PDB file of C-alpha atoms in Angstrom:
ATOM      1  CA  MET A   1       7.424  27.488  49.006  1.00  0.00           C
ATOM      2  CA  ALA A   2      10.591  25.589  47.040  1.00  0.00           C
ATOM      3  CA  GLU A   3       8.399  22.122  48.082  1.00  0.00           C
ATOM      4  CA  SER A   4       5.522  23.221  46.847  1.00  0.00           C
ATOM      5  CA  ILE A   5       7.416  24.860  43.159  1.00  0.00           C
ATOM      6  CA  VAL A   6       8.838  21.144  42.604  1.00  0.00           C
ATOM      7  CA  THR A   7       5.663  19.417  43.530  1.00  0.00           C
ATOM      8  CA  PHE A   8       4.130  21.787  40.837  1.00  0.00           C
ATOM      9  CA  PHE A   9       6.670  21.185  37.996  1.00  0.00           C
ATOM     10  CA  LEU A  10       6.288  17.462  38.766  1.00  0.00           C
ATOM     11  CA  GLU A  11       2.569  17.188  38.353  1.00  0.00           C
ATOM     12  CA  LYS A  12       3.358  19.643  34.479  1.00  0.00           C
ATOM     13  CA  LEU A  13       6.228  16.725  33.825  1.00  0.00           C
ATOM     14  CA  THR A  14       3.396  14.024  34.059  1.00  0.00           C
ATOM     15  CA  ASP A  15       1.422  15.394  32.944  1.00  0.00           C
ATOM     16  CA  LEU A  16       2.850  16.239  29.635  1.00  0.00           C
ATOM     17  CA  LEU A  17       4.598  12.353  30.211  1.00  0.00           C
ATOM     18  CA  SER A  18       1.155  11.248  29.994  1.00  0.00           C
ATOM     19  CA  GLN A  19       0.128  13.092  26.743  1.00  0.00           C
ATOM     20  CA  GLU A  20       2.964  11.399  24.915  1.00  0.00           C
ATOM     21  CA  ALA A  21       2.253   8.486  26.193  1.00  0.00           C
ATOM     22  CA  PHE A  22      -1.420   8.161  24.747  1.00  0.00           C
ATOM     23  CA  LEU A  23      -0.007  10.773  21.432  1.00  0.00           C
ATOM     24  CA  LEU A  24       2.296   7.463  20.900  1.00  0.00           C
ATOM     25  CA  SER A  25       0.242   4.920  21.406  1.00  0.00           C
ATOM     26  CA  ARG A  26      -2.576   6.609  18.925  1.00  0.00           C
ATOM     27  CA  VAL A  27       0.054   7.137  16.137  1.00  0.00           C
ATOM     28  CA  GLU A  28       1.120   3.895  16.536  1.00  0.00           C
ATOM     29  CA  GLU A  29      -2.030   2.671  15.787  1.00  0.00           C
ATOM     30  CA  GLN A  30      -2.264   4.749  13.073  1.00  0.00           C
ATOM     31  CA  VAL A  31       0.677   3.596  11.371  1.00  0.00           C
ATOM     32  CA  LYS A  32      -0.220   0.193  11.945  1.00  0.00           C
ATOM     33  CA  LEU A  33      -3.475   0.934  10.427  1.00  0.00           C
ATOM     34  CA  LEU A  34      -1.749   3.394   7.502  1.00  0.00           C
ATOM     35  CA  SER A  35       1.136  -0.150   7.092  1.00  0.00           C
ATOM     36  CA  ASN A  36      -1.681  -2.979   7.200  1.00  0.00           C
ATOM     37  CA  GLU A  37      -3.842   0.246   3.874  1.00  0.00           C
ATOM     38  CA  LEU A  38      -0.759   0.190   2.579  1.00  0.00           C
ATOM     39  CA  GLU A  39      -0.686  -3.606   1.782  1.00  0.00           C
ATOM     40  CA  TRP A  40      -3.778  -3.363  -0.098  1.00  0.00           C
ATOM     41  CA  MET A  41      -2.827  -0.919  -2.315  1.00  0.00           C
ATOM     42  CA  ARG A  42       0.618  -3.212  -3.193  1.00  0.00           C
ATOM     43  CA  LEU A  43      -1.663  -6.023  -3.408  1.00  0.00           C
ATOM     44  CA  PHE A  44      -4.406  -4.160  -6.068  1.00  0.00           C
ATOM     45  CA  LEU A  45      -1.001  -2.139  -7.736  1.00  0.00           C
ATOM     46  CA  LYS A  46      -0.330  -5.428  -8.879  1.00  0.00           C
ATOM     47  CA  ASP A  47      -2.708  -6.576 -10.253  1.00  0.00           C
ATOM     48  CA  ALA A  48      -3.980  -3.487 -11.717  1.00  0.00           C
ATOM     49  CA  ASP A  49      -0.984  -2.726 -14.285  1.00  0.00           C
ATOM     50  CA  ALA A  50      -1.782  -5.743 -16.061  1.00  0.00           C
ATOM     51  CA  LYS A  51      -5.329  -4.112 -16.852  1.00  0.00           C
ATOM     52  CA  ARG A  52      -5.244  -0.443 -16.503  1.00  0.00           C
ATOM     53  CA  ARG A  53      -4.965   0.266 -20.697  1.00  0.00           C
ATOM     54  CA  TYR A  54      -7.853  -0.524 -21.481  1.00  0.00           C
ATOM     55  CA  ASP A  55      -9.978   2.747 -19.565  1.00  0.00           C
ATOM     56  CA  PRO A  56      -8.228   5.497 -19.114  1.00  0.00           C
ATOM     57  CA  ARG A  57     -10.219   6.276 -15.950  1.00  0.00           C
ATOM     58  CA  ILE A  58      -8.271   2.653 -14.185  1.00  0.00           C
ATOM     59  CA  LYS A  59      -4.830   4.096 -15.319  1.00  0.00           C
ATOM     60  CA  LEU A  60      -6.065   7.397 -13.804  1.00  0.00           C
ATOM     61  CA  TRP A  61      -7.132   5.873 -10.477  1.00  0.00           C
ATOM     62  CA  VAL A  62      -4.057   3.370 -10.137  1.00  0.00           C
ATOM     63  CA  SER A  63      -1.431   6.347 -10.864  1.00  0.00           C
ATOM     64  CA  GLN A  64      -3.422   8.398  -8.006  1.00  0.00           C
ATOM     65  CA  ILE A  65      -3.091   5.131  -5.593  1.00  0.00           C
ATOM     66  CA  ARG A  66       0.740   4.879  -6.728  1.00  0.00           C
ATOM     67  CA  ASP A  67       1.470   8.280  -5.583  1.00  0.00           C
ATOM     68  CA  VAL A  68      -0.751   7.989  -2.419  1.00  0.00           C
ATOM     69  CA  THR A  69       1.432   4.894  -1.435  1.00  0.00           C
ATOM     70  CA  TYR A  70       4.066   6.681  -1.901  1.00  0.00           C
ATOM     71  CA  ASP A  71       2.969   8.571   0.744  1.00  0.00           C
ATOM     72  CA  ALA A  72       2.193   6.474   3.011  1.00  0.00           C
ATOM     73  CA  GLU A  73       5.452   4.130   2.583  1.00  0.00           C
ATOM     74  CA  ASP A  74       7.426   7.623   3.004  1.00  0.00           C
ATOM     75  CA  VAL A  75       5.182   8.463   7.085  1.00  0.00           C
ATOM     76  CA  ILE A  76       5.669   4.820   8.168  1.00  0.00           C
ATOM     77  CA  ASP A  77       9.517   5.188   7.014  1.00  0.00           C
ATOM     78  CA  ARG A  78       9.730   8.534   8.667  1.00  0.00           C
ATOM     79  CA  PHE A  79       8.547   6.870  11.959  1.00  0.00           C
ATOM     80  CA  MET A  80      10.627   3.794  11.872  1.00  0.00           C
ATOM     81  CA  PHE A  81      13.737   5.656  11.391  1.00  0.00           C
ATOM     82  CA  GLU A  82      13.127   7.922  14.854  1.00  0.00           C
ATOM     83  CA  MET A  83      11.771   5.744  16.952  1.00  0.00           C
ATOM     84  CA  ASN A  84      14.633   3.224  16.077  1.00  0.00           C
ATOM     85  CA  HIS A  85      16.398   6.564  16.216  1.00  0.00           C
ATOM     86  CA  GLN A  86      15.012   8.090  19.831  1.00  0.00           C
ATOM     87  CA  GLN A  87      15.319   4.857  21.589  1.00  0.00           C
ATOM     88  CA  GLN A  88      19.007   4.815  20.765  1.00  0.00           C
ATOM     89  CA  GLY A  89      19.277   9.190  21.663  1.00  0.00           C
ATOM     90  CA  SER A  90      19.713  10.324  25.163  1.00  0.00           C
ATOM     91  CA  LEU A  91      16.122  10.999  27.467  1.00  0.00           C
ATOM     92  CA  LYS A  92      16.616  14.266  28.402  1.00  0.00           C
ATOM     93  CA  CYS A  93      15.771  15.867  24.894  1.00  0.00           C
ATOM     94  CA  LEU A  94      13.612  12.088  23.918  1.00  0.00           C
ATOM     95  CA  LYS A  95      11.161  13.264  25.505  1.00  0.00           C
ATOM     96  CA  PHE A  96      10.794  17.406  23.682  1.00  0.00           C
ATOM     97  CA  LEU A  97      11.465  15.948  19.798  1.00  0.00           C
ATOM     98  CA  LYS A  98       9.077  12.756  20.072  1.00  0.00           C
ATOM     99  CA  LEU A  99       5.496  15.144  21.559  1.00  0.00           C
ATOM    100  CA  ARG A 100       7.277  17.445  17.651  1.00  0.00           C
ATOM    101  CA  PHE A 101       7.313  14.671  15.669  1.00  0.00           C
ATOM    102  CA  VAL A 102       4.323  12.234  16.862  1.00  0.00           C
ATOM    103  CA  HIS A 103       1.914  15.423  16.213  1.00  0.00           C
ATOM    104  CA  LYS A 104       4.050  15.920  12.800  1.00  0.00           C
ATOM    105  CA  LEU A 105       3.121  12.500  12.488  1.00  0.00           C
ATOM    106  CA  GLU A 106      -0.189  12.029  13.241  1.00  0.00           C
ATOM    107  CA  SER A 107      -1.172  15.263  10.329  1.00  0.00           C
ATOM    108  CA  ARG A 108       0.387  13.454   8.120  1.00  0.00           C
ATOM    109  CA  ILE A 109      -1.389  10.082   7.973  1.00  0.00           C
ATOM    110  CA  ARG A 110      -4.108  11.921   8.498  1.00  0.00           C
ATOM    111  CA  GLU A 111      -4.068  13.756   5.265  1.00  0.00           C
ATOM    112  CA  ILE A 112      -2.951  10.752   3.575  1.00  0.00           C
ATOM    113  CA  ASN A 113      -6.319   9.021   5.148  1.00  0.00           C
ATOM    114  CA  ILE A 114      -8.073  12.128   3.913  1.00  0.00           C
ATOM    115  CA  LYS A 115      -6.086  10.864  -0.178  1.00  0.00           C
ATOM    116  CA  ILE A 116      -7.013   7.523   0.030  1.00  0.00           C
ATOM    117  CA  GLU A 117     -10.950   8.644   0.865  1.00  0.00           C
ATOM    118  CA  LYS A 118     -11.021  10.634  -1.728  1.00  0.00           C
ATOM    119  CA  ILE A 119      -9.642   7.939  -3.964  1.00  0.00           C
ATOM    120  CA  MET A 120     -12.237   5.951  -3.544  1.00  0.00           C
ATOM    121  CA  ALA A 121     -15.489   7.915  -3.960  1.00  0.00           C
ATOM    122  CA  ASN A 122     -14.082   8.990  -7.255  1.00  0.00           C
ATOM    123  CA  LYS A 123     -13.958   5.404  -7.889  1.00  0.00           C
ATOM    124  CA  SER A 124     -17.331   5.072  -7.753  1.00  0.00           C
ATOM    125  CA  ARG A 125     -18.081   8.730  -8.821  1.00  0.00           C
ATOM    126  CA  TYR A 126     -16.396   8.200 -12.169  1.00  0.00           C
ATOM    127  CA  GLY A 127     -18.129   4.788 -12.819  1.00  0.00           C
ATOM    128  CA  VAL A 128     -14.543   2.815 -12.023  1.00  0.00           C
ATOM    129  CA  GLU A 129     -16.665  -0.595 -10.214  1.00  0.00           C
ATOM    130  CA  THR A 130     -14.708  -3.386 -12.374  1.00  0.00           C
ATOM    131  CA  LEU A 131     -11.257  -4.200 -13.356  1.00  0.00           C
ATOM    132  CA  PRO A 132     -11.204  -5.616 -17.432  1.00  0.00           C
ATOM    133  CA  ALA A 133     -10.059  -9.557 -16.167  1.00  0.00           C
ATOM    134  CA  ALA A 134      -6.419  -9.044 -17.792  1.00  0.00           C
ATOM    135  CA  SER A 135      -4.639 -12.136 -19.587  1.00  0.00           C
ATOM    136  CA  SER A 136      -2.373 -13.876 -17.113  1.00  0.00           C
ATOM    137  CA  SER A 137       0.517 -16.116 -16.983  1.00  0.00           C
ATOM    138  CA  ASN A 138      -1.265 -17.718 -14.421  1.00  0.00           C
ATOM    139  CA  GLU A 139      -4.439 -18.731 -17.019  1.00  0.00           C
ATOM    140  CA  VAL A 140      -5.371 -21.949 -19.242  1.00  0.00           C
ATOM    141  CA  VAL A 141      -4.838 -20.822 -22.256  1.00  0.00           C
ATOM    142  CA  PRO A 142      -6.979 -23.223 -24.541  1.00  0.00           C
ATOM    143  CA  GLN A 143      -5.540 -24.816 -27.068  1.00  0.00           C
ATOM    144  CA  LYS A 144      -6.253 -25.992 -30.391  1.00  0.00           C
ATOM    145  CA  GLU A 145      -7.266 -29.012 -31.220  1.00  0.00           C
ATOM    146  CA  LYS A 146      -4.875 -31.242 -33.185  1.00  0.00           C
ATOM    147  CA  ARG A 147      -6.662 -32.185 -36.403  1.00  0.00           C
ATOM    148  CA  VAL A 148      -5.328 -34.254 -38.632  1.00  0.00           C
ATOM    149  CA  PRO A 149      -4.884 -33.420 -42.275  1.00  0.00           C
ATOM    150  CA  ILE A 150      -7.688 -35.748 -44.765  1.00  0.00           C
ATOM    151  CA  VAL A 151      -5.607 -36.592 -48.340  1.00  0.00           C
ATOM    152  CA  GLU A 152      -6.113 -38.650 -50.537  1.00  0.00           C
ATOM    153  CA  GLU A 153      -3.085 -41.333 -49.868  1.00  0.00           C
ATOM    154  CA  VAL A 154      -3.224 -40.908 -53.980  1.00  0.00           C
ATOM    155  CA  ASN A 155      -1.489 -37.771 -53.904  1.00  0.00           C
ATOM    156  CA  VAL A 156       1.061 -38.161 -51.496  1.00  0.00           C
ATOM    157  CA  VAL A 157       4.499 -38.971 -51.830  1.00  0.00           C
ATOM    158  CA  GLY A 158       7.420 -40.533 -49.533  1.00  0.00           C
ATOM    159  CA  ILE A 159       5.428 -40.131 -45.966  1.00  0.00           C
ATOM    160  CA  ARG A 160       4.004 -43.771 -45.490  1.00  0.00           C
ATOM    161  CA  GLU A 161       6.836 -44.973 -43.580  1.00  0.00           C
ATOM    162  CA  GLY A 162       7.106 -42.177 -41.057  1.00  0.00           C
ATOM    163  CA  ALA A 163       4.107 -41.700 -40.674  1.00  0.00           C
ATOM    164  CA  LYS A 164       1.538 -44.059 -37.942  1.00  0.00           C
ATOM    165  CA  VAL A 165      -1.278 -42.895 -37.916  1.00  0.00           C
TER     166      VAL A 165
END
């Protein structure tokens, strides 16, 4: 009788641990994808900051992307903190805390992805297709052609020695 109870609990524990491993691997993949999305958003924001003053729609769009970027950074930071913290903690409470954390994290990532999809849908819906070009320090600015003034020599006094044309 005692053996069957122990066997039952071991099977349940094994199932729980395998579910946790599956959830953790799925969340790790979602965090990697979110991190990749975050890099794209950072590059966009870097480029769009200079261009947003031209169109209020772009200003709003940039603001929304910046907000969701902060949310994504928070989730990734929390994930990294929890993984480092739990690796250093004891194994007894680790498994159950991690499972609860993984569920919360997965839900939060899903919310962020929905926000990103809505922001991108609004981009198309409201005509924020292309960003106007902004002047950048890397752009080559055409310089004015240097011209020599046309002046009659009769009216010019005192520059004959210094001027060599």
